[in-house]
mmCIF file of C-alpha atoms in Angstrom:
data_model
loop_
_atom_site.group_PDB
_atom_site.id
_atom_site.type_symbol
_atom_site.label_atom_id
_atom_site.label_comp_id
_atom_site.label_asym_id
_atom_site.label_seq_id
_atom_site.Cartn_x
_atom_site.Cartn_y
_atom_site.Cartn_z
ATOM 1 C CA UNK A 24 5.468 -74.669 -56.066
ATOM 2 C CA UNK A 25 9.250 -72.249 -54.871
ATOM 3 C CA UNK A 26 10.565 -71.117 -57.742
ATOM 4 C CA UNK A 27 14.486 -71.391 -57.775
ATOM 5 C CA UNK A 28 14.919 -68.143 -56.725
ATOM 6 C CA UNK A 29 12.888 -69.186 -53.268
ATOM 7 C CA UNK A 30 14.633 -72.307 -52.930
ATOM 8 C CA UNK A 31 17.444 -71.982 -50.294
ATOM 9 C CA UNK A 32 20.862 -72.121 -51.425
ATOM 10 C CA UNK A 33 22.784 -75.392 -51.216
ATOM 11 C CA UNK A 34 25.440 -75.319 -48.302
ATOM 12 C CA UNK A 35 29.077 -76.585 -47.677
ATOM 13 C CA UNK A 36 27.082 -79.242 -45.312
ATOM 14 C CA UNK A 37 25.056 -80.366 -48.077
ATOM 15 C CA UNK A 38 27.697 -80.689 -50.059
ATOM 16 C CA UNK A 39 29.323 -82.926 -47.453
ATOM 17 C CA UNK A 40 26.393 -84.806 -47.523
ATOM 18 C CA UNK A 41 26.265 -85.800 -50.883
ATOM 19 C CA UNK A 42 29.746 -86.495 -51.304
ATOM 20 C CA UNK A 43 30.016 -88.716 -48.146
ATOM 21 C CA UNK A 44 32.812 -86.996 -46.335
ATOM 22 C CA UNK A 45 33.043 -84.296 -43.793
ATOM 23 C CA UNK A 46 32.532 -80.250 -44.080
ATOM 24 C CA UNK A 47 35.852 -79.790 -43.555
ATOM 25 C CA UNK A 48 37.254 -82.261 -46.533
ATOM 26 C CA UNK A 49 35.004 -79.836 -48.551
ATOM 27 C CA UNK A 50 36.399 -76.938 -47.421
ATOM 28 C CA UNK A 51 40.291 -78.566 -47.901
ATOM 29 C CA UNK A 52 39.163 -79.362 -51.343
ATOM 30 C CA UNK A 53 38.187 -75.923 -51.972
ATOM 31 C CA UNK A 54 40.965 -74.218 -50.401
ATOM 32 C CA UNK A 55 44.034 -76.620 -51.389
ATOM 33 C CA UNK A 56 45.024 -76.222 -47.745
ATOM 34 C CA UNK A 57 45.317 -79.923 -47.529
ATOM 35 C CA UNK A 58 46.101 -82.601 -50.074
ATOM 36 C CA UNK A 59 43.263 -84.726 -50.849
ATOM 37 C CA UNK A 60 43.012 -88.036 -52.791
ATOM 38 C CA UNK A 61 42.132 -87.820 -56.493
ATOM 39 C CA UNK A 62 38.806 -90.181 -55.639
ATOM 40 C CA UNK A 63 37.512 -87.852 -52.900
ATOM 41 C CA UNK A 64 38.336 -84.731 -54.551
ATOM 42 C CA UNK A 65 36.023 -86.110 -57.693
ATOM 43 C CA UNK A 66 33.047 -87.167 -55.480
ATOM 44 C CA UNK A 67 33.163 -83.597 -53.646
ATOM 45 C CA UNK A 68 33.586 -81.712 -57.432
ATOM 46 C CA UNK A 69 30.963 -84.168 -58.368
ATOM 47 C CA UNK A 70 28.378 -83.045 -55.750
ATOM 48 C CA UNK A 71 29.545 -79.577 -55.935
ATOM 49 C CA UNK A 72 28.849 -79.398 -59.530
ATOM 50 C CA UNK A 73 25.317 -81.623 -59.089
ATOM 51 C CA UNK A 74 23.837 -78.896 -56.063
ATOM 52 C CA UNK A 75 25.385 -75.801 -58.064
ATOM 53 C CA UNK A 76 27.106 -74.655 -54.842
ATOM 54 C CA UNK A 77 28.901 -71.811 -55.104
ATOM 55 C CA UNK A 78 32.028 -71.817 -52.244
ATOM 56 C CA UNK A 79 32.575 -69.058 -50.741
ATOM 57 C CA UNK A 80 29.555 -66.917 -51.390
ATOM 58 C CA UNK A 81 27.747 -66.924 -47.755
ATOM 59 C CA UNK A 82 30.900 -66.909 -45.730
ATOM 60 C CA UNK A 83 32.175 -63.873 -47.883
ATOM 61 C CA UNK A 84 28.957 -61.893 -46.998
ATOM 62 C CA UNK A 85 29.150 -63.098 -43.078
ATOM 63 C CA UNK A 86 32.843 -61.239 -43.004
ATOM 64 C CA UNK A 87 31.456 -58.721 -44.688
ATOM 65 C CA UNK A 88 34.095 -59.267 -47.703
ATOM 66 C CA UNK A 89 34.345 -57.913 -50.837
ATOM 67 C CA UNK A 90 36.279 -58.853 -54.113
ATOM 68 C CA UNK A 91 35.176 -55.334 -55.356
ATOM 69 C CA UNK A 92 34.907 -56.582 -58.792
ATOM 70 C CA UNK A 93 32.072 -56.802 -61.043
ATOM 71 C CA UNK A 94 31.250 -59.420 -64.167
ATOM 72 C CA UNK A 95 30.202 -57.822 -67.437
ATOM 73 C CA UNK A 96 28.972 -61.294 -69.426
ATOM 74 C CA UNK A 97 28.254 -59.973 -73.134
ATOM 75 C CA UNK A 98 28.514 -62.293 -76.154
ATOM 76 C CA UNK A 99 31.578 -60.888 -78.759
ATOM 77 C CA UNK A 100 32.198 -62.349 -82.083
ATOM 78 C CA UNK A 101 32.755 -60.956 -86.241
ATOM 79 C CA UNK A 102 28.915 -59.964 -86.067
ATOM 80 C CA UNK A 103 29.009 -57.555 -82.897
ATOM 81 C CA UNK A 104 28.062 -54.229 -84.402
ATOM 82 C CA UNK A 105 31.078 -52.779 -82.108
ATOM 83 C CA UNK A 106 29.586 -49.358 -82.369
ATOM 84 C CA UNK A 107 26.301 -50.056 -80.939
ATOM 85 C CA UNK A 108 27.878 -52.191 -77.921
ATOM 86 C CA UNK A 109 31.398 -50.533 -76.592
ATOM 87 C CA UNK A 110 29.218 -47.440 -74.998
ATOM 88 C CA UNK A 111 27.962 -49.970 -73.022
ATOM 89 C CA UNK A 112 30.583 -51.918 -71.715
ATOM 90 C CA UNK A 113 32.713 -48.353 -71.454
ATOM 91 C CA UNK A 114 29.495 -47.114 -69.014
ATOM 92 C CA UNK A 115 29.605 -50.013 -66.810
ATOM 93 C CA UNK A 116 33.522 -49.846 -66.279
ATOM 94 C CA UNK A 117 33.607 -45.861 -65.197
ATOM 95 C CA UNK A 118 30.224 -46.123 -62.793
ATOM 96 C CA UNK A 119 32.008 -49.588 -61.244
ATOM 97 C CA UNK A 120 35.340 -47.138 -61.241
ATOM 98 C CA UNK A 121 33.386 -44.653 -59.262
ATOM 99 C CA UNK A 122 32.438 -47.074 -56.043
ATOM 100 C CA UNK A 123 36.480 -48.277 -56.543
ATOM 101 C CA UNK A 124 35.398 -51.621 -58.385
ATOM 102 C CA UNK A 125 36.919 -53.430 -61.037
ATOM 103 C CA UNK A 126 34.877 -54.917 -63.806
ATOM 104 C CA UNK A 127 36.074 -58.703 -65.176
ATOM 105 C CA UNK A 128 34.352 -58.811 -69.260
ATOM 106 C CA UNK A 129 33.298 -62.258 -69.806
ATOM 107 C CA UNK A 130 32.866 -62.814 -73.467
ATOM 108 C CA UNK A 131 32.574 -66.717 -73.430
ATOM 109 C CA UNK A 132 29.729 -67.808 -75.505
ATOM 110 C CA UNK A 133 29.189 -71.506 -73.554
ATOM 111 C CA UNK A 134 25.808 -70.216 -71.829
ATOM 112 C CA UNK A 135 24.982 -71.283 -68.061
ATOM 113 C CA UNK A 136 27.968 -73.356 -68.061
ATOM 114 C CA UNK A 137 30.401 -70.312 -67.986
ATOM 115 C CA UNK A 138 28.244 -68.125 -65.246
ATOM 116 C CA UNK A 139 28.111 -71.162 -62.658
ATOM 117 C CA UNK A 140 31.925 -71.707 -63.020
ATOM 118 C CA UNK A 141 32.235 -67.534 -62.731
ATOM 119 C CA UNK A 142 30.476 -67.968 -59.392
ATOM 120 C CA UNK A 143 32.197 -71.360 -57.842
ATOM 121 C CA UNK A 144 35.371 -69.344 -58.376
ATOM 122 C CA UNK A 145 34.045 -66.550 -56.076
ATOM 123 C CA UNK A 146 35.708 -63.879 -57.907
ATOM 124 C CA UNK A 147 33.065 -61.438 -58.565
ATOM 125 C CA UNK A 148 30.438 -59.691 -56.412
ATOM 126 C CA UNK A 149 27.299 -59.230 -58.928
ATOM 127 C CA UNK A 150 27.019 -59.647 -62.233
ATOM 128 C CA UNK A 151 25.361 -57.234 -65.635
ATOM 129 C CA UNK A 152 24.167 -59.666 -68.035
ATOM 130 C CA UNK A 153 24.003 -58.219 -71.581
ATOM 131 C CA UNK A 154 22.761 -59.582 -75.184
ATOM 132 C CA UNK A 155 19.617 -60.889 -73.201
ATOM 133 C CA UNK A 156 17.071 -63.216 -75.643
ATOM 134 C CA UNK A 157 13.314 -63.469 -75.071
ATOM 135 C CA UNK A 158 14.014 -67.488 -73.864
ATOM 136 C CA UNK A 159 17.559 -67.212 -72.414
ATOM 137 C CA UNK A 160 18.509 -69.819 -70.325
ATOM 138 C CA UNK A 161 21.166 -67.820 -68.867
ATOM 139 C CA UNK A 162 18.727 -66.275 -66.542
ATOM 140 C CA UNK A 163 17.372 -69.252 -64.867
ATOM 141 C CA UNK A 164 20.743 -70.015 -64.259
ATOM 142 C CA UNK A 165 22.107 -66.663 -62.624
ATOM 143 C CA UNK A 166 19.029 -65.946 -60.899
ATOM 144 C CA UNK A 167 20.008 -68.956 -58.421
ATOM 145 C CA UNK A 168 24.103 -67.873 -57.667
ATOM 146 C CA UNK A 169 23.800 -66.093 -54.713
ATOM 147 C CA UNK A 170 25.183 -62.617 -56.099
ATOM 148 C CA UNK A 171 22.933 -59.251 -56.899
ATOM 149 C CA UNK A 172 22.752 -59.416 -61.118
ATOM 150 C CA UNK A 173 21.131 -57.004 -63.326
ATOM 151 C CA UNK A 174 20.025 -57.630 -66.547
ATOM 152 C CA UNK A 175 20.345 -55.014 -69.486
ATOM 153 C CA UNK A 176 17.952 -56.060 -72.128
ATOM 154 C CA UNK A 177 14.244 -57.927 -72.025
ATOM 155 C CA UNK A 178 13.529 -61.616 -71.175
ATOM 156 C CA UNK A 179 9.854 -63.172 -71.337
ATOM 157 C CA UNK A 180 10.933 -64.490 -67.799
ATOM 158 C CA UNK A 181 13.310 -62.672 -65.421
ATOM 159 C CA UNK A 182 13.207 -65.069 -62.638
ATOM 160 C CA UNK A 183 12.823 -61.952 -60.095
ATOM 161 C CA UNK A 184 15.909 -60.257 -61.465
ATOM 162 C CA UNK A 185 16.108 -56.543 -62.225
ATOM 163 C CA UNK A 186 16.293 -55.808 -65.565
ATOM 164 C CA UNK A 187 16.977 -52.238 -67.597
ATOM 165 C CA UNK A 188 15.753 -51.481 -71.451
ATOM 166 C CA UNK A 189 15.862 -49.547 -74.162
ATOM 167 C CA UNK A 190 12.211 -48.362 -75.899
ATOM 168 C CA UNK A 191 13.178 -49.349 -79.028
ATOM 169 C CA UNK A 192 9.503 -49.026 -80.506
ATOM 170 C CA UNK A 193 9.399 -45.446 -79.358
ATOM 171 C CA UNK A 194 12.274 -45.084 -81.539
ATOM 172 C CA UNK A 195 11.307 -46.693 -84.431
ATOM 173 C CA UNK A 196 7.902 -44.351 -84.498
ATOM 174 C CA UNK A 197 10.810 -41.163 -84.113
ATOM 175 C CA UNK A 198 11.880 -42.210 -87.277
ATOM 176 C CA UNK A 199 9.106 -42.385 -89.523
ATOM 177 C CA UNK A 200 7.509 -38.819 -87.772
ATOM 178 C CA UNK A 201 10.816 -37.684 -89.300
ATOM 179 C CA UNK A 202 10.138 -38.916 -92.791
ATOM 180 C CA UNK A 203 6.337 -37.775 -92.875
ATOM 181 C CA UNK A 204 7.802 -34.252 -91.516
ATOM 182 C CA UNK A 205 9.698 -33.973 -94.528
ATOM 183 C CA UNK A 206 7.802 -34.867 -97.255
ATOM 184 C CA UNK A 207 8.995 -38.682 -98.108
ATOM 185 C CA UNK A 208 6.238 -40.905 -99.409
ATOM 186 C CA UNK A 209 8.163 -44.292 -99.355
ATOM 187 C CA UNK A 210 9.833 -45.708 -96.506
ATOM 188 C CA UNK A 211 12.243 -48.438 -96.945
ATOM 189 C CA UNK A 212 13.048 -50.946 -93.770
ATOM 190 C CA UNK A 213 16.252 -52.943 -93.881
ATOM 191 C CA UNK A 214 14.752 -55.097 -90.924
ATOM 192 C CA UNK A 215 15.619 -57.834 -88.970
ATOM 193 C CA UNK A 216 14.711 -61.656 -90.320
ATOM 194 C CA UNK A 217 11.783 -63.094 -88.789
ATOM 195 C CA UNK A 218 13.981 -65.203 -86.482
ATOM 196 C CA UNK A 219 15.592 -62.719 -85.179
ATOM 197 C CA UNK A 220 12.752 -60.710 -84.432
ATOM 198 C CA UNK A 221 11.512 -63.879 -82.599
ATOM 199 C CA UNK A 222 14.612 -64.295 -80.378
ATOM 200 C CA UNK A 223 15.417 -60.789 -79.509
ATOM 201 C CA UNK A 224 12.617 -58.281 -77.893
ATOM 202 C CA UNK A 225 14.274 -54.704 -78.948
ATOM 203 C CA UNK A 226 13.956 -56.406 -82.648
ATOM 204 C CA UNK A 227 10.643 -57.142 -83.003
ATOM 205 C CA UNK A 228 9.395 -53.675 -81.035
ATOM 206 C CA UNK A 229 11.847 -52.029 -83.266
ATOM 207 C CA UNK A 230 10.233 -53.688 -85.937
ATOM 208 C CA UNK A 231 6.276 -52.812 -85.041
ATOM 209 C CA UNK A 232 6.996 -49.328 -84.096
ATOM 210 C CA UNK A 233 7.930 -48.939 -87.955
ATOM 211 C CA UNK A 234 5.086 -50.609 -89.178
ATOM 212 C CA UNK A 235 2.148 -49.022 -87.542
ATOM 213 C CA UNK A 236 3.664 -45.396 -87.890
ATOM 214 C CA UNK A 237 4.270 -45.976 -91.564
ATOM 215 C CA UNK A 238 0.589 -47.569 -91.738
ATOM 216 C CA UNK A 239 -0.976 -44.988 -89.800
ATOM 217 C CA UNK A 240 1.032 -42.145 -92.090
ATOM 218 C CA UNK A 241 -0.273 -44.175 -94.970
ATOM 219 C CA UNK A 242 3.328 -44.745 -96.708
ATOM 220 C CA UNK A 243 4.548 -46.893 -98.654
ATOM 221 C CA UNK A 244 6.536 -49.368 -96.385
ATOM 222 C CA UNK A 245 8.885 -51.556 -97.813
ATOM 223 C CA UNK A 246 10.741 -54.118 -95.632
ATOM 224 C CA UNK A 247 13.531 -55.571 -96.550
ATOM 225 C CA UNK A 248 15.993 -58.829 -94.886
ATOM 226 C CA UNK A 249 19.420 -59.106 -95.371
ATOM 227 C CA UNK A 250 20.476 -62.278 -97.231
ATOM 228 C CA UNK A 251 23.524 -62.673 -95.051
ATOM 229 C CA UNK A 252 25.944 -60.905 -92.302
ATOM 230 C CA UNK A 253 28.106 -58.297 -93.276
ATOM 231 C CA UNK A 254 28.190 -56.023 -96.574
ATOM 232 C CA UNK A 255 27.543 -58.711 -98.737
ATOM 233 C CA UNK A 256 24.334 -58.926 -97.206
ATOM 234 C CA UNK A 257 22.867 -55.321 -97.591
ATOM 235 C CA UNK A 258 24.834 -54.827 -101.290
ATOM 236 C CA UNK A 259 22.580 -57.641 -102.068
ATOM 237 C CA UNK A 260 19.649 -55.371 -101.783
ATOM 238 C CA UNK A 261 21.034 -52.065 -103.874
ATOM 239 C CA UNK A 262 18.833 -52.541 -106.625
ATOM 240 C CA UNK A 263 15.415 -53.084 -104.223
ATOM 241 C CA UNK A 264 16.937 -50.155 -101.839
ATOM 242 C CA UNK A 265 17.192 -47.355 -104.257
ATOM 243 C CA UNK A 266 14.315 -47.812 -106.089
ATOM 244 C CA UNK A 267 11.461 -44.859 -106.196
ATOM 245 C CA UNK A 268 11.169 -41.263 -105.688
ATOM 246 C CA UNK A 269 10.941 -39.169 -102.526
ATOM 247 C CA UNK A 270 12.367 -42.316 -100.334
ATOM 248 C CA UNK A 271 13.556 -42.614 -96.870
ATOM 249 C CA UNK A 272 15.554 -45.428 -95.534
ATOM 250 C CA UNK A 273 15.583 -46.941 -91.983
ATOM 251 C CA UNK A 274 18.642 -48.398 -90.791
ATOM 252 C CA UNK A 275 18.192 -49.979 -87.043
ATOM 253 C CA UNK A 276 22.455 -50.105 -86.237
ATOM 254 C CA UNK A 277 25.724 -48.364 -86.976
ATOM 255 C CA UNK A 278 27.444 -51.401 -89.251
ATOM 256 C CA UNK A 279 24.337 -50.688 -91.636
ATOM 257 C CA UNK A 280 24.182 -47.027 -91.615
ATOM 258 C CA UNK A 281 28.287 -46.883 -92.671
ATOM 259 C CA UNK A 282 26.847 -50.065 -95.440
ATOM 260 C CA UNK A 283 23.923 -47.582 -96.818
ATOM 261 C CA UNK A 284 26.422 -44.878 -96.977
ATOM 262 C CA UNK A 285 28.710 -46.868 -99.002
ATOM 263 C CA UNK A 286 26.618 -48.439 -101.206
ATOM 264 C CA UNK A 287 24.616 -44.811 -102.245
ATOM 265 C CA UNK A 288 27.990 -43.482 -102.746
ATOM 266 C CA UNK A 289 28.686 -46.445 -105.222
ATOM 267 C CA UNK A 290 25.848 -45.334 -106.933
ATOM 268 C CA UNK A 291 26.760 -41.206 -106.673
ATOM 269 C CA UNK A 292 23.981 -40.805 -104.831
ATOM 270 C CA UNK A 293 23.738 -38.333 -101.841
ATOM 271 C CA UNK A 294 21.883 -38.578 -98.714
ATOM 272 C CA UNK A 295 20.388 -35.332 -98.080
ATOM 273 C CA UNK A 296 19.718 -34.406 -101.548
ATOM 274 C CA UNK A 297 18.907 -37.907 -103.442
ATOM 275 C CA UNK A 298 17.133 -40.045 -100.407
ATOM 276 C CA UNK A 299 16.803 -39.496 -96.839
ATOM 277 C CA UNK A 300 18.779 -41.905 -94.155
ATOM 278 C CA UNK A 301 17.898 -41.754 -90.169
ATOM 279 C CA UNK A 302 19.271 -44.477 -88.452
ATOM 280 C CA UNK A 303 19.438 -45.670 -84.733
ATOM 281 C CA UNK A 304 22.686 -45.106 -83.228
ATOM 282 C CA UNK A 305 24.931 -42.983 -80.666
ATOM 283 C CA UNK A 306 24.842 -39.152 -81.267
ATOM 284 C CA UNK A 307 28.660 -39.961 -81.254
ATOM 285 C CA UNK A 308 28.451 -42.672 -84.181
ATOM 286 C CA UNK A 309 25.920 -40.308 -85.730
ATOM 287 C CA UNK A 310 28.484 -37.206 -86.643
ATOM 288 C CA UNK A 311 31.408 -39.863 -87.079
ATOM 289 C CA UNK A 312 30.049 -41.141 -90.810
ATOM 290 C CA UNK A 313 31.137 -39.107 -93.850
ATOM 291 C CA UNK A 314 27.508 -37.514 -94.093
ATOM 292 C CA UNK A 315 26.278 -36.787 -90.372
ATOM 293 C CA UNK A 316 22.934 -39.108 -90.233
ATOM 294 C CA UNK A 317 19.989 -38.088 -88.476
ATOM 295 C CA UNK A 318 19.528 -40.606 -85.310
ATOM 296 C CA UNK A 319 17.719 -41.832 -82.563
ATOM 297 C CA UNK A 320 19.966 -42.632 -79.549
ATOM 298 C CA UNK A 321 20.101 -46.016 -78.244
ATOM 299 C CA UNK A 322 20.969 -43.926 -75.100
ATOM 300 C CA UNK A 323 23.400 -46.653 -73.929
ATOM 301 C CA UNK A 324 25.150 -44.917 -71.517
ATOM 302 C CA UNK A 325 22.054 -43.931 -69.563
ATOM 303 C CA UNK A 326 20.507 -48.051 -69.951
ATOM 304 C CA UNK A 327 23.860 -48.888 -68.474
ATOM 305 C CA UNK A 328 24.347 -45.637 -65.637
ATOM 306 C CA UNK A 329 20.674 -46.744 -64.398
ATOM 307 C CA UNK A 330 21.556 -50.900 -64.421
ATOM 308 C CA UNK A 331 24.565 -50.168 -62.578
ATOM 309 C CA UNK A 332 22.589 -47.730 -60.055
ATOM 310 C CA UNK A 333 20.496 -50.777 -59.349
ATOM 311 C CA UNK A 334 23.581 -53.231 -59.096
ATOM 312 C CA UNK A 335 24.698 -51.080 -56.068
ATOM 313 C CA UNK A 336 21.774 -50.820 -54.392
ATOM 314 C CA UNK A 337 21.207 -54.533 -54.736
ATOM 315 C CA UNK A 338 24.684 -54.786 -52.943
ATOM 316 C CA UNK A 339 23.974 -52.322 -50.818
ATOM 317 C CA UNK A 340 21.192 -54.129 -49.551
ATOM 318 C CA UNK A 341 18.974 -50.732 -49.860
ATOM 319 C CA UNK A 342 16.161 -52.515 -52.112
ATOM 320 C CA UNK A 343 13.580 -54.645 -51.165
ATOM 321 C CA UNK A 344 13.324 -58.437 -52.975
ATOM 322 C CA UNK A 345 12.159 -58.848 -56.188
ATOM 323 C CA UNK A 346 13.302 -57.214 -59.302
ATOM 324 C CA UNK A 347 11.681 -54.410 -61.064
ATOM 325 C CA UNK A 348 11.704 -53.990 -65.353
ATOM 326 C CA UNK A 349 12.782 -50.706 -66.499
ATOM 327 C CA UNK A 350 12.736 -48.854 -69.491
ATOM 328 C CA UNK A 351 14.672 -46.063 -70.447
ATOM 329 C CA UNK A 352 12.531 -43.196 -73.231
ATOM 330 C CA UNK A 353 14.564 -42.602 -76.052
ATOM 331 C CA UNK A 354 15.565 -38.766 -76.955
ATOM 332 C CA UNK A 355 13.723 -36.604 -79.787
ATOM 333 C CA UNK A 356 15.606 -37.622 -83.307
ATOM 334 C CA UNK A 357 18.186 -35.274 -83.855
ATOM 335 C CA UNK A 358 18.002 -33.990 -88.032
ATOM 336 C CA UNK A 359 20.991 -33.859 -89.295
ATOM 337 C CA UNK A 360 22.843 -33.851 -93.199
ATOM 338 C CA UNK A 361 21.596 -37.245 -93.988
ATOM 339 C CA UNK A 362 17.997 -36.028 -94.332
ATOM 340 C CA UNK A 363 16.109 -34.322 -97.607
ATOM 341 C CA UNK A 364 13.589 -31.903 -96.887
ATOM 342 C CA UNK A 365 10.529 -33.249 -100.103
ATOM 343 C CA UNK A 366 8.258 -31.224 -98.167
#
């Protein structure tokens, strides 16, 4: 059985069809060249909307026209660790700047709905999809618009599309090698809730890379969840988080890193002397905090330098079909104040 991304296209004509007029109505409707009755205009919209055609897209690439501009679709709201995710969107911006394209952000959380409107519109030449989920049914639906698209995360199904990661269990083992270089003998996790492990790949690798170093090291692994978003939920876990002698906490993202820090320092405690703290986060982010924390990069900039280095070839037509999954190797930890030498 074709898959949608073998399927061919649906076409002005077919549009036509549907709808019960003529090509060129469709195209009139399209282009506003020619005023059209409210009753037609609804049965071509209708059909339009029922084939997911998206105007404009072949006879663009016939003239050989470009808008030049790209569509960044990431989902922003009060949870976005900002830290972790404006390297990214700053990446994509200067390599589009560099081949003299503009990048459109699309923040709009309503799902396939948004991406097929993006593409009827015809205002964008390929798209980076960001904040991907293991089921995402954003895929499916931008793996059938007719424009190159990258993906920068991991799906359990890419429908053919190229996609660009980050190891994030390679980083995870980093961390604890760090703590069993320097003496610790308890290891503290303030993980990710099962759900979210579920629904999000880099969580759950994140997650087991942890677990079997600590288990191979033979420490004393304590996981802990969050009861909520924000501060309130990691000052809900001072008391659990503090607890025991030579310890070393794991923080996976910049918001809880700056939380740890504030809650130790609540407490007059000092990373560095009282408790280790590596975290995963920019180099950047790493040196920014009030006691520079040892880190493993997320290397953003070089997930989002490679994705767009795909999205170019993939317009440049330099590639051959079908999309390839690629990771990107995390960097050595870098030790910095945050860490206490028990050793």
């Amino acid at each position: 059985m074709a898959s949608g991304r073998d399927r061919p296209l649906p076409t002005s004509k077919d549009v036509a069809a549907l709808a019960g007029v003529s090509q060129s109505t469709v195209s009139y409707v399209l282009s506003g060249k020619r005023p059209i009755s409210p009753e037609t205009r609804q049965r071509v919209e209708a059909a339009i909307a029922e084939l997911t055609y998206q105007p404009n897209a072949g006879a663009r690439a016939l003239r050989g026209r470009r808008t030049n501009v790209i569509a960044l679709v990431v989902r922003l709201s009060g949870h976005t660790d900002v830290p972790d995710t404006l390297p990214y969107v700053d990446t994509v911006v200067e390599e589009a700047r560099k081949r003299d394209f503009d990048v459109i952000l699309v923040t709009s959380g309503d799902g396939p709905e948004e991406l097929t409107r993006l593409a009827r519109r015809s205002i964008c030449d390929a798209i980076v999809l960001m904040d991907i989920r293991r089921k995402d049914d954003r895929v499916a639906t931008v793996a059938n618009l007719g424009v190159p698209v990258v993906l920068i995360g991991t799906t359990d199904d890419s429908h053919g599309l190229d996609s660009v990661d980050y190891d994030a269990r390679r980083a995870g083992e980093s961390m604890v090698a760090e703590l069993v270089a320097t003496g610790h003998r308890r290891v503290v996790l303030i993980g990710e809730k099962p759900q979210k492990q579920r629904e999000f790949f880099f969580a759950g690798e994140f997650q087991r890379g942890v677990t079997r170093a600590s288990k191979a090291a033979g420490l004393d692994l304590l996981e802990l969840h969050r009861s909520g978003p924000g501060w309130g939920g990691v000052s809900d876990l001072a008391d659990e988080l503090f607890s025991g002698e030579r310890l070393g906490i794991i923080a996976r993202t910049p918001n809880v890193i700056g939380w740890v820090l504030q809650l130790a320092a609540l407490r007059r405690l000092v990373p560095g002397r009282d408790f280790s703290l590596v975290g995963q986060c920019t180099d950047d982010t790493a040196v920014a905090y009030s006691t520079p924390v040892s880190n493993v990069s997320t290397e953003p900039r070089a997930v989002s330098r490679l994705a767009m280095s795909i999205l170019f070839d993939r317009l440049d037509g330099v590639l051959a079909a079908g999309g390839k999954h690629h990771v990107v190797e995390p960097q050595a930890l870098t030790r910095r104040a945050s860490t206490a030498d028990f050793s």
